[in-house]
mmCIF file of C-alpha atoms in Angstrom:
data_model
loop_
_atom_site.group_PDB
_atom_site.id
_atom_site.type_symbol
_atom_site.label_atom_id
_atom_site.label_comp_id
_atom_site.label_asym_id
_atom_site.label_seq_id
_atom_site.Cartn_x
_atom_site.Cartn_y
_atom_site.Cartn_z
ATOM 1 C CA MET A 263 29.604 19.535 4.400
ATOM 2 C CA LYS A 264 28.594 18.200 0.751
ATOM 3 C CA ASP A 265 26.056 20.319 -0.992
ATOM 4 C CA LYS A 266 22.879 18.470 -1.272
ATOM 5 C CA LEU A 267 22.555 19.311 -4.910
ATOM 6 C CA ASP A 268 25.711 17.059 -5.650
ATOM 7 C CA ILE A 269 23.725 14.160 -4.326
ATOM 8 C CA ILE A 270 20.248 15.022 -6.113
ATOM 9 C CA SER A 271 21.023 16.942 -9.206
ATOM 10 C CA GLY A 272 20.576 14.680 -12.260
ATOM 11 C CA LYS A 273 19.813 11.627 -10.203
ATOM 12 C CA ARG A 274 17.120 9.251 -10.643
ATOM 13 C CA CYS A 275 15.229 9.439 -7.110
ATOM 14 C CA ILE A 276 12.657 7.406 -5.672
ATOM 15 C CA VAL A 277 10.763 8.397 -2.400
ATOM 16 C CA VAL A 278 9.535 5.387 -0.613
ATOM 17 C CA ALA A 279 6.339 5.368 1.680
ATOM 18 C CA PRO A 280 5.271 2.368 3.941
ATOM 19 C CA SER A 281 1.689 1.777 2.607
ATOM 20 C CA GLY A 282 -0.018 -1.519 3.235
ATOM 21 C CA TYR A 283 0.005 -2.075 -0.528
ATOM 22 C CA LEU A 284 3.660 -2.960 -0.248
ATOM 23 C CA LYS A 285 3.387 -5.589 2.291
ATOM 24 C CA GLY A 286 3.875 -9.079 0.567
ATOM 25 C CA ARG A 287 5.514 -7.869 -2.475
ATOM 26 C CA GLY A 288 8.759 -9.677 -1.579
ATOM 27 C CA ALA A 289 12.327 -8.934 -2.596
ATOM 28 C CA ARG A 290 11.362 -7.854 -6.251
ATOM 29 C CA SER A 291 9.984 -4.844 -4.610
ATOM 30 C CA GLY A 292 13.398 -3.929 -2.662
ATOM 31 C CA LYS A 293 15.458 -4.670 -5.739
ATOM 32 C CA PHE A 294 13.129 -2.262 -7.653
ATOM 33 C CA ILE A 295 13.862 0.461 -5.013
ATOM 34 C CA GLU A 296 17.628 -0.051 -4.993
ATOM 35 C CA SER A 297 17.777 0.102 -8.920
ATOM 36 C CA PHE A 298 17.621 3.994 -8.390
ATOM 37 C CA ASP A 299 20.526 6.344 -7.877
ATOM 38 C CA CYS A 300 19.138 7.981 -4.873
ATOM 39 C CA VAL A 301 16.748 6.133 -2.363
ATOM 40 C CA VAL A 302 14.511 8.500 -0.065
ATOM 41 C CA LYS A 303 12.929 7.600 3.051
ATOM 42 C CA CYS A 304 11.069 9.633 5.648
ATOM 43 C CA ASN A 305 10.257 9.813 9.416
ATOM 44 C CA THR A 306 9.882 6.070 10.708
ATOM 45 C CA THR A 307 10.183 4.289 7.581
ATOM 46 C CA LEU A 308 13.875 3.777 8.239
ATOM 47 C CA HIS A 309 13.054 1.807 11.382
ATOM 48 C CA ILE A 310 10.323 -0.652 10.086
ATOM 49 C CA GLU A 311 11.221 -4.248 10.366
ATOM 50 C CA ASP A 312 11.489 -5.669 6.595
ATOM 51 C CA GLN A 313 12.708 -9.171 6.635
ATOM 52 C CA ASN A 314 11.589 -9.763 3.193
ATOM 53 C CA ASN A 315 13.271 -6.412 1.674
ATOM 54 C CA GLU A 316 10.083 -5.038 0.386
ATOM 55 C CA LEU A 317 11.097 -1.404 1.252
ATOM 56 C CA GLY A 318 14.574 -1.630 0.267
ATOM 57 C CA ARG A 319 17.926 -2.027 2.247
ATOM 58 C CA ARG A 320 19.206 1.435 1.407
ATOM 59 C CA CYS A 321 18.488 5.019 2.327
ATOM 60 C CA ASP A 322 20.613 7.651 0.717
ATOM 61 C CA ILE A 323 18.636 10.651 2.178
ATOM 62 C CA TRP A 324 16.357 10.738 4.996
ATOM 63 C CA TYR A 325 13.458 13.496 5.661
ATOM 64 C CA GLY A 326 11.671 14.338 8.758
ATOM 65 C CA LEU A 327 12.437 15.538 12.223
ATOM 66 C CA PRO A 328 14.835 13.183 14.384
ATOM 67 C CA HIS A 329 12.650 13.265 17.387
ATOM 68 C CA TYR A 330 9.031 13.809 18.191
ATOM 69 C CA PRO A 331 8.801 14.809 21.607
ATOM 70 C CA SER A 332 5.055 13.834 21.789
ATOM 71 C CA THR A 333 6.117 10.085 21.395
ATOM 72 C CA PRO A 334 8.989 7.995 22.379
ATOM 73 C CA TRP A 335 10.392 7.853 19.115
ATOM 74 C CA TYR A 336 13.910 8.864 18.258
ATOM 75 C CA ILE A 337 15.966 8.423 15.005
ATOM 76 C CA SER A 338 18.239 5.521 15.151
ATOM 77 C CA PHE A 339 21.956 6.314 14.397
ATOM 78 C CA ASN A 340 22.690 2.806 13.966
ATOM 79 C CA LEU A 341 20.146 2.286 11.310
ATOM 80 C CA ILE A 342 21.408 5.498 9.723
ATOM 81 C CA LYS A 343 24.894 3.649 9.580
ATOM 82 C CA LYS A 344 23.326 0.380 8.284
ATOM 83 C CA GLN A 345 21.189 1.739 5.495
ATOM 84 C CA GLY A 346 23.948 4.132 4.363
ATOM 85 C CA VAL A 347 22.360 7.156 4.943
ATOM 86 C CA LYS A 348 24.346 10.082 3.288
ATOM 87 C CA LEU A 349 22.313 13.088 4.419
ATOM 88 C CA LEU A 350 19.811 13.941 6.628
ATOM 89 C CA SER A 351 17.306 16.644 5.465
ATOM 90 C CA ILE A 352 15.667 17.942 8.400
ATOM 91 C CA LEU A 353 12.297 19.898 7.995
ATOM 92 C CA PRO A 354 12.638 23.483 8.442
ATOM 93 C CA ARG A 355 11.661 25.451 11.689
ATOM 94 C CA PHE A 356 8.256 26.079 10.626
ATOM 95 C CA SER A 357 5.997 28.369 12.779
ATOM 96 C CA LEU A 358 3.405 25.757 13.474
ATOM 97 C CA PHE A 359 5.802 23.249 14.887
ATOM 98 C CA SER A 360 8.646 25.454 16.162
ATOM 99 C CA ASP A 361 8.570 24.160 19.705
ATOM 100 C CA THR A 362 8.720 20.781 18.600
ATOM 101 C CA TRP A 363 11.607 21.348 16.172
ATOM 102 C CA ASP A 364 13.690 23.300 19.022
ATOM 103 C CA ILE A 365 13.271 20.113 21.344
ATOM 104 C CA ALA A 366 14.125 17.729 18.507
ATOM 105 C CA MET A 367 16.896 19.696 17.438
ATOM 106 C CA ASP A 368 18.301 20.143 20.970
ATOM 107 C CA TRP A 369 18.418 16.432 21.361
ATOM 108 C CA PHE A 370 19.680 15.789 18.036
ATOM 109 C CA SER A 371 22.598 18.122 18.156
ATOM 110 C CA LYS A 372 23.911 16.610 21.471
ATOM 111 C CA GLU A 373 23.504 12.983 20.168
ATOM 112 C CA ASN A 374 25.117 13.685 16.714
ATOM 113 C CA GLU A 375 28.330 14.983 18.326
ATOM 114 C CA ASN A 376 29.047 11.353 18.840
ATOM 115 C CA TYR A 377 28.114 10.284 15.091
ATOM 116 C CA ASN A 378 28.885 13.368 12.945
ATOM 117 C CA VAL A 379 25.959 12.584 10.640
ATOM 118 C CA LYS A 380 25.739 14.952 7.844
ATOM 119 C CA TRP A 381 22.430 17.118 7.903
ATOM 120 C CA ARG A 382 21.010 20.257 6.587
ATOM 121 C CA GLU A 383 17.928 22.318 7.283
ATOM 122 C CA ALA A 384 15.330 22.089 4.417
ATOM 123 C CA SER A 385 14.363 25.278 2.917
ATOM 124 C CA LEU A 386 11.840 27.345 4.990
ATOM 125 C CA GLU A 387 10.617 29.363 2.201
ATOM 126 C CA ALA A 388 10.013 26.304 0.097
ATOM 127 C CA PHE A 389 8.115 24.653 2.736
ATOM 128 C CA ASP A 390 6.065 27.717 3.579
ATOM 129 C CA ASN A 391 5.173 28.081 -0.055
ATOM 130 C CA LEU A 392 3.893 24.491 -0.080
ATOM 131 C CA HIS A 393 1.911 25.130 3.237
ATOM 132 C CA ARG A 394 0.426 27.953 1.645
ATOM 133 C CA GLN A 395 -0.440 26.165 -1.680
ATOM 134 C CA LEU A 396 -2.070 23.096 0.184
ATOM 135 C CA ASP A 397 -3.510 25.216 3.121
ATOM 136 C CA CYS A 398 -2.047 22.626 5.360
ATOM 137 C CA VAL A 399 1.002 21.120 6.578
ATOM 138 C CA PRO A 400 2.252 18.494 3.887
ATOM 139 C CA PHE A 401 3.098 15.100 4.414
ATOM 140 C CA THR A 402 6.707 14.542 4.684
ATOM 141 C CA GLY A 403 6.851 12.333 1.477
ATOM 142 C CA VAL A 404 4.890 15.001 -0.396
ATOM 143 C CA TYR A 405 7.219 17.664 0.573
ATOM 144 C CA ALA A 406 10.376 15.237 -0.279
ATOM 145 C CA VAL A 407 8.927 14.875 -3.817
ATOM 146 C CA ILE A 408 8.704 18.662 -4.234
ATOM 147 C CA ASP A 409 12.326 19.415 -2.831
ATOM 148 C CA LEU A 410 13.896 16.705 -4.707
ATOM 149 C CA LEU A 411 12.336 18.177 -8.111
ATOM 150 C CA ASN A 412 13.476 21.742 -7.056
ATOM 151 C CA GLU A 413 16.810 20.545 -6.163
ATOM 152 C CA GLY A 414 17.283 19.257 -9.845
ATOM 153 C CA ALA A 415 16.594 15.742 -9.747
ATOM 154 C CA GLU A 416 16.268 13.948 -13.275
ATOM 155 C CA THR A 417 13.248 12.102 -12.177
ATOM 156 C CA VAL A 418 11.478 11.462 -9.147
ATOM 157 C CA TYR A 419 9.316 8.433 -8.473
ATOM 158 C CA ALA A 420 6.766 8.059 -5.672
ATOM 159 C CA TYR A 421 6.494 4.574 -4.559
ATOM 160 C CA GLY A 422 4.050 3.111 -1.843
ATOM 161 C CA HIS A 423 2.143 6.572 -1.417
ATOM 162 C CA ASP A 424 -1.556 5.988 -1.303
ATOM 163 C CA PHE A 425 -2.793 8.548 1.140
ATOM 164 C CA TYR A 426 -3.955 5.984 3.868
ATOM 165 C CA GLN A 427 -5.966 3.981 1.402
ATOM 166 C CA THR A 428 -4.300 0.619 2.354
ATOM 167 C CA GLY A 429 -3.026 1.297 5.692
ATOM 168 C CA TYR A 430 0.454 1.326 6.886
ATOM 169 C CA PHE A 431 3.132 -1.544 5.919
ATOM 170 C CA HIS A 432 2.671 -3.068 9.536
ATOM 171 C CA ASN A 433 -1.267 -3.386 9.458
ATOM 172 C CA VAL A 434 -1.634 0.150 11.384
ATOM 173 C CA ALA A 435 -5.468 1.524 10.774
ATOM 174 C CA SER A 436 -5.894 3.583 7.488
ATOM 175 C CA LYS A 437 -7.505 7.052 7.318
ATOM 176 C CA ARG A 438 -5.520 8.132 10.354
ATOM 177 C CA TYR A 439 -5.778 11.760 9.207
ATOM 178 C CA GLU A 440 -9.189 11.737 7.964
ATOM 179 C CA GLY A 441 -11.057 14.962 8.710
ATOM 180 C CA SER A 442 -7.828 16.482 9.953
ATOM 181 C CA ASP A 443 -6.945 20.040 9.033
ATOM 182 C CA TRP A 444 -3.287 19.386 9.891
ATOM 183 C CA HIS A 445 -2.670 17.203 6.824
ATOM 184 C CA LYS A 446 -5.413 17.490 4.373
ATOM 185 C CA ILE A 447 -5.399 14.644 2.103
ATOM 186 C CA GLU A 448 -7.221 16.006 -1.046
ATOM 187 C CA PRO A 449 -5.095 18.987 -1.978
ATOM 188 C CA GLN A 450 -2.179 16.651 -1.489
ATOM 189 C CA MET A 451 -3.522 14.404 -4.130
ATOM 190 C CA ALA A 452 -4.296 17.207 -6.392
ATOM 191 C CA LEU A 453 -1.014 17.907 -6.230
ATOM 192 C CA PHE A 454 0.276 14.803 -7.223
ATOM 193 C CA TRP A 455 -2.364 14.768 -9.909
ATOM 194 C CA THR A 456 -1.205 18.087 -11.312
ATOM 195 C CA LEU A 457 2.573 16.836 -11.154
ATOM 196 C CA LEU A 458 1.693 13.504 -12.980
ATOM 197 C CA ASN A 459 -0.075 15.524 -15.646
ATOM 198 C CA ILE A 460 2.346 18.441 -16.285
ATOM 199 C CA GLU A 461 5.834 17.321 -14.694
ATOM 200 C CA PRO A 462 7.776 14.869 -17.063
ATOM 201 C CA ARG A 463 10.247 14.299 -14.256
ATOM 202 C CA PHE A 464 7.418 12.958 -11.838
ATOM 203 C CA ASP A 465 6.161 9.492 -12.113
ATOM 204 C CA CYS A 466 4.482 6.924 -9.543
ATOM 205 C CA ASP A 467 3.534 3.359 -9.122
ATOM 206 C CA ASP A 468 0.114 2.095 -10.640
ATOM 207 C CA ASN A 469 -1.527 1.742 -7.133
ATOM 208 C CA LEU A 470 -1.127 5.649 -6.474
ATOM 209 C CA LYS A 471 -2.233 6.203 -10.349
ATOM 210 C CA GLN A 472 -5.324 4.059 -9.685
ATOM 211 C CA ILE A 473 -6.138 6.113 -6.603
ATOM 212 C CA LEU A 474 -5.568 9.449 -8.286
ATOM 213 C CA PHE A 475 -7.550 8.483 -11.508
ATOM 214 C CA SER A 476 -10.542 7.252 -9.275
ATOM 215 C CA LYS A 477 -10.354 10.972 -7.739
ATOM 216 C CA PHE A 478 -9.692 13.050 -10.647
ATOM 217 C CA ALA A 479 -10.359 11.308 -14.084
ATOM 218 C CA SER A 480 -13.209 10.090 -16.132
ATOM 219 C CA PRO A 481 -15.010 6.657 -15.522
ATOM 220 C CA ALA A 482 -13.419 5.382 -18.725
ATOM 221 C CA LYS A 483 -9.940 6.453 -17.646
ATOM 222 C CA VAL A 484 -10.503 5.114 -14.247
ATOM 223 C CA LEU A 485 -11.421 1.541 -15.801
ATOM 224 C CA GLN A 486 -8.335 1.555 -17.961
ATOM 225 C CA GLN A 487 -5.974 2.414 -14.742
ATOM 226 C CA ASN A 488 -7.782 -0.551 -12.943
ATOM 227 C CA ARG A 489 -6.541 -2.905 -15.774
ATOM 228 C CA ALA A 490 -3.041 -1.361 -15.809
ATOM 229 C CA LEU A 491 -2.954 -1.880 -11.967
ATOM 230 C CA PHE A 492 -4.333 -5.404 -12.173
ATOM 231 C CA HIS A 493 -1.695 -6.205 -15.110
ATOM 232 C CA THR A 494 1.004 -4.853 -12.908
ATOM 233 C CA ASP A 495 0.171 -6.723 -9.995
ATOM 234 C CA LEU A 496 -0.294 -9.930 -11.979
ATOM 235 C CA ASN A 497 3.085 -9.566 -13.583
ATOM 236 C CA HIS A 498 4.756 -8.669 -10.342
ATOM 237 C CA PHE A 499 3.641 -11.810 -8.495
ATOM 238 C CA PHE A 500 3.682 -14.415 -11.238
ATOM 239 C CA GLN A 501 6.317 -13.032 -13.522
ATOM 240 C CA GLY A 502 4.775 -14.850 -16.454
ATOM 241 C CA LYS A 503 5.287 -18.071 -15.033
ATOM 242 C CA ARG A 504 2.686 -20.914 -15.827
ATOM 243 C CA VAL A 505 0.652 -21.306 -12.698
ATOM 244 C CA THR A 506 -2.706 -23.331 -12.225
ATOM 245 C CA THR A 507 -4.886 -20.710 -10.729
ATOM 246 C CA LEU A 508 -8.461 -21.218 -8.888
ATOM 247 C CA ILE A 509 -10.790 -18.381 -9.007
ATOM 248 C CA PHE A 510 -13.883 -17.872 -6.670
ATOM 249 C CA ARG A 511 -16.785 -16.143 -8.289
ATOM 250 C CA SER A 512 -17.138 -13.947 -5.009
ATOM 251 C CA CYS A 513 -18.271 -10.710 -6.336
ATOM 252 C CA ASN A 514 -20.817 -9.300 -8.593
ATOM 253 C CA ILE A 515 -20.784 -10.811 -12.381
ATOM 254 C CA GLU A 516 -20.046 -7.255 -13.982
ATOM 255 C CA LYS A 517 -16.903 -7.020 -11.890
ATOM 256 C CA PHE A 518 -16.067 -10.680 -12.225
ATOM 257 C CA GLY A 519 -16.264 -10.666 -15.911
ATOM 258 C CA LEU A 520 -13.552 -7.774 -15.958
ATOM 259 C CA ILE A 521 -11.478 -9.432 -13.466
ATOM 260 C CA LEU A 522 -11.344 -12.666 -15.592
ATOM 261 C CA GLU A 523 -10.895 -10.886 -18.658
ATOM 262 C CA GLY A 524 -7.644 -9.395 -16.981
ATOM 263 C CA ILE A 525 -6.604 -12.741 -15.937
ATOM 264 C CA GLU A 526 -7.038 -14.297 -19.227
ATOM 265 C CA GLU A 527 -4.759 -11.628 -20.711
ATOM 266 C CA CYS A 528 -1.897 -12.626 -18.278
ATOM 267 C CA ILE A 529 -2.368 -16.223 -17.493
ATOM 268 C CA SER A 530 -3.092 -19.058 -20.097
ATOM 269 C CA ALA A 531 -6.889 -19.906 -19.735
ATOM 270 C CA ASN A 532 -6.103 -23.712 -19.875
ATOM 271 C CA ASP A 533 -4.437 -23.181 -16.538
ATOM 272 C CA ILE A 534 -7.530 -21.254 -15.064
ATOM 273 C CA TYR A 535 -10.184 -22.821 -13.140
ATOM 274 C CA VAL A 536 -13.449 -20.855 -12.067
ATOM 275 C CA LEU A 537 -15.719 -22.128 -9.435
ATOM 276 C CA CYS A 538 -18.908 -20.568 -10.032
ATOM 277 C CA GLN A 539 -22.524 -20.840 -8.848
ATOM 278 C CA LYS A 540 -24.890 -22.748 -11.296
ATOM 279 C CA SER A 541 -26.844 -19.971 -12.820
ATOM 280 C CA ILE A 542 -23.598 -18.146 -13.644
ATOM 281 C CA MET A 543 -22.251 -20.729 -15.849
ATOM 282 C CA ARG A 544 -23.908 -19.624 -19.129
ATOM 283 C CA GLN A 545 -23.165 -16.106 -18.273
ATOM 284 C CA LEU A 546 -19.378 -16.955 -18.231
ATOM 285 C CA SER A 547 -19.459 -19.220 -21.374
ATOM 286 C CA ASN A 548 -17.684 -16.820 -23.665
ATOM 287 C CA PHE A 549 -14.506 -16.888 -21.614
ATOM 288 C CA ASP A 550 -11.719 -19.572 -22.308
ATOM 289 C CA SER A 551 -11.166 -20.511 -18.722
ATOM 290 C CA ASN A 552 -12.202 -23.771 -17.346
ATOM 291 C CA LEU A 553 -15.622 -23.389 -15.600
ATOM 292 C CA ILE A 554 -16.408 -25.653 -12.589
ATOM 293 C CA ASN A 555 -20.056 -25.926 -11.723
ATOM 294 C CA TYR A 556 -20.849 -25.378 -7.973
ATOM 295 C CA GLY A 557 -24.044 -27.012 -8.511
ATOM 296 C CA SER A 558 -26.008 -24.583 -6.642
ATOM 297 C CA ASP A 559 -26.721 -20.910 -6.527
ATOM 298 C CA GLU A 560 -26.172 -20.699 -2.592
ATOM 299 C CA ALA A 561 -23.179 -19.049 -1.098
ATOM 300 C CA PHE A 562 -19.948 -20.981 -1.154
ATOM 301 C CA ASN A 563 -20.053 -23.714 1.561
ATOM 302 C CA LEU A 564 -16.983 -25.839 2.792
ATOM 303 C CA THR A 565 -19.094 -29.053 2.846
ATOM 304 C CA LYS A 566 -20.542 -28.470 -0.609
ATOM 305 C CA ILE A 567 -17.266 -27.570 -2.093
ATOM 306 C CA GLN A 568 -16.011 -30.721 -0.788
ATOM 307 C CA GLY A 569 -18.359 -32.463 -2.634
ATOM 308 C CA VAL A 570 -17.401 -30.851 -5.966
ATOM 309 C CA SER A 571 -15.374 -33.758 -7.581
ATOM 310 C CA LYS A 572 -14.006 -31.497 -10.748
ATOM 311 C CA LEU A 573 -12.591 -29.171 -8.019
ATOM 312 C CA ILE A 574 -10.898 -31.443 -5.865
ATOM 313 C CA GLU A 575 -9.410 -33.665 -8.205
ATOM 314 C CA ARG A 576 -6.399 -31.339 -9.078
ATOM 315 C CA GLN A 577 -3.926 -29.334 -7.426
ATOM 316 C CA TYR A 578 -3.571 -25.266 -7.652
ATOM 317 C CA ASP A 579 -0.745 -23.242 -7.239
ATOM 318 C CA VAL A 580 -2.626 -19.989 -6.726
ATOM 319 C CA CYS A 581 -6.003 -19.148 -5.543
ATOM 320 C CA LEU A 582 -7.519 -15.501 -6.400
ATOM 321 C CA ILE A 583 -10.503 -14.318 -4.340
ATOM 322 C CA PRO A 584 -12.292 -11.318 -5.857
ATOM 323 C CA TYR A 585 -13.162 -8.879 -2.944
ATOM 324 C CA ASN A 586 -16.219 -6.599 -2.851
ATOM 325 C CA GLY A 587 -15.071 -4.772 0.362
ATOM 326 C CA LEU A 588 -17.294 -6.876 2.724
ATOM 327 C CA GLU A 589 -16.140 -8.043 6.146
ATOM 328 C CA LEU A 590 -13.624 -10.759 5.837
ATOM 329 C CA ARG A 591 -15.903 -13.182 7.713
ATOM 330 C CA THR A 592 -18.133 -13.216 4.698
ATOM 331 C CA TYR A 593 -15.523 -14.975 2.774
ATOM 332 C CA TYR A 594 -14.839 -17.454 5.794
ATOM 333 C CA ASN A 595 -16.059 -20.552 3.861
ATOM 334 C CA ILE A 596 -14.052 -19.684 0.983
ATOM 335 C CA PHE A 597 -10.854 -19.253 3.201
ATOM 336 C CA LEU A 598 -11.561 -22.800 4.800
ATOM 337 C CA SER A 599 -12.078 -24.404 1.337
ATOM 338 C CA VAL A 600 -8.489 -22.868 0.383
ATOM 339 C CA ILE A 601 -7.057 -24.618 3.323
ATOM 340 C CA ASN A 602 -8.732 -27.648 2.632
ATOM 341 C CA LEU A 603 -7.330 -27.678 -0.903
ATOM 342 C CA GLY A 604 -4.087 -27.123 0.205
ATOM 343 C CA ILE A 605 -3.506 -23.833 -1.714
ATOM 344 C CA LYS A 606 -0.476 -22.081 -0.250
ATOM 345 C CA ARG A 607 -0.578 -18.835 -2.515
ATOM 346 C CA VAL A 608 -3.665 -16.811 -1.836
ATOM 347 C CA PHE A 609 -4.573 -13.396 -2.891
ATOM 348 C CA LEU A 610 -7.726 -10.983 -2.798
ATOM 349 C CA VAL A 611 -8.538 -9.327 -5.613
ATOM 350 C CA SER A 612 -9.952 -5.647 -5.109
ATOM 351 C CA ASP A 613 -12.404 -4.028 -7.415
ATOM 352 C CA ARG A 614 -9.922 -1.362 -8.292
ATOM 353 C CA GLY A 615 -7.465 -4.119 -9.534
ATOM 354 C CA ALA A 616 -4.943 -4.464 -6.469
ATOM 355 C CA LEU A 617 -3.867 -7.962 -5.419
ATOM 356 C CA VAL A 618 -3.428 -8.411 -1.724
ATOM 357 C CA LYS A 619 -1.320 -11.340 -0.689
ATOM 358 C CA LEU A 620 -2.709 -13.319 2.249
ATOM 359 C CA ASP A 621 0.603 -14.451 3.908
ATOM 360 C CA ASP A 622 -1.281 -16.714 6.673
ATOM 361 C CA ILE A 623 -4.641 -17.874 5.567
ATOM 362 C CA ASP A 624 -4.916 -20.079 8.840
ATOM 363 C CA LEU A 625 -4.317 -16.926 11.029
ATOM 364 C CA VAL A 626 -6.840 -15.025 8.979
ATOM 365 C CA CYS A 627 -9.492 -17.799 9.851
ATOM 366 C CA GLU A 628 -8.527 -17.758 13.401
ATOM 367 C CA SER A 629 -8.979 -14.161 13.694
ATOM 368 C CA ILE A 630 -12.356 -14.392 11.720
ATOM 369 C CA ALA A 631 -13.620 -17.052 13.957
ATOM 370 C CA LYS A 632 -12.492 -15.299 17.080
ATOM 371 C CA TYR A 633 -14.399 -12.069 16.022
ATOM 372 C CA SER A 634 -17.470 -13.828 14.768
ATOM 373 C CA SER A 635 -17.432 -15.424 18.429
ATOM 374 C CA ILE A 636 -17.913 -11.715 19.909
ATOM 375 C CA SER A 637 -19.383 -9.830 17.110
ATOM 376 C CA ASP A 638 -23.024 -9.689 18.436
ATOM 377 C CA GLU A 639 -21.682 -8.411 21.723
ATOM 378 C CA TYR A 640 -19.221 -5.965 19.899
ATOM 379 C CA MET A 641 -22.063 -4.630 17.762
ATOM 380 C CA TYR A 642 -24.279 -4.137 20.935
ATOM 381 C CA LEU A 643 -21.770 -1.814 22.357
ATOM 382 C CA PHE A 644 -20.934 -0.255 18.979
ATOM 383 C CA ASP A 645 -24.577 0.980 18.642
ATOM 384 C CA ARG A 646 -25.472 1.474 22.419
ATOM 385 C CA PHE A 647 -22.586 3.467 23.071
ATOM 386 C CA ASP A 648 -22.174 5.074 19.711
ATOM 387 C CA ARG A 649 -18.665 3.819 19.426
ATOM 388 C CA LYS A 650 -18.163 4.393 15.726
ATOM 389 C CA LYS A 651 -14.596 5.999 16.152
ATOM 390 C CA CYS A 652 -13.105 4.100 18.791
ATOM 391 C CA PHE A 653 -12.264 0.814 17.005
#
């Protein structure tokens, strides 16, 4: 069997994780992944349906266990072949999951007789050392980063890792391991933060950097990284093209000012239109963007928006909606207005600088309407039976 060092040593490696942040980023994301010498995926990432090539079509090395006995999941040999996997790097037989390992490898050994896929058991010593350092079982992706560095990779880039801050690629709930001693999040974040500062071969995307800066850096550095993430996302989605952009003043004025400032650095102010409340007009007068007076200080309302002639007289390529982290139903009238205006490309802008693309604004509105119709009953049950961890 070909030694793993020959596959990794001196290579530019990327470790892809399927966070919700990558959803909606389009084929440019896949092309970026495939620009690396060695593409690494872990566990079920190989199996995710990815019609828009946002996670890359290729996988050179896979890390994980080929079967998890507590679930119906098995690694697909067809997908191994389809994505061109050259090596399976199977987690070592560690004491905390030795029984699981035995069952998984018994299944794999029998099945692999028909496929002869190259594999090796990762270093037990290295895994044990990392476990001791973190005082928990490392996420497979975290272990893969360390293993690649140990094996002599020229560079290792963590892409899509965000420690459940944005959920999974396919809308699975986030914070799955919150409070768990099996995979402790904070020490693993600290490990990546240390690597980012002292290991020149390690780098990661701006989304993960922002999360790490928010946890470990000074407020000034956090603000700087928020801006970097915002610029990265604006450039990724709009690529410097001229786009007529509508922005709703839908968050507090301090945050909105920072957002608008960042947008004007990437998009011509002549192409930016800001719908804002009457009393906010003066506070935004120092910006170069086109301000549209909503005519009221009340919350945005579809009927009133339809009556703002300066708003409805033009067409918009993009709509940006600054997002305060409130329930989406708070933005229901804004979403309905976007549909009414016929805007197809719609993005939420988080207060940390990330853009979240809403692929189907009609479906979002349908979901909000459905939730609103049962929300009183749901909240009653939520409070009455203390169901805070059930949903």
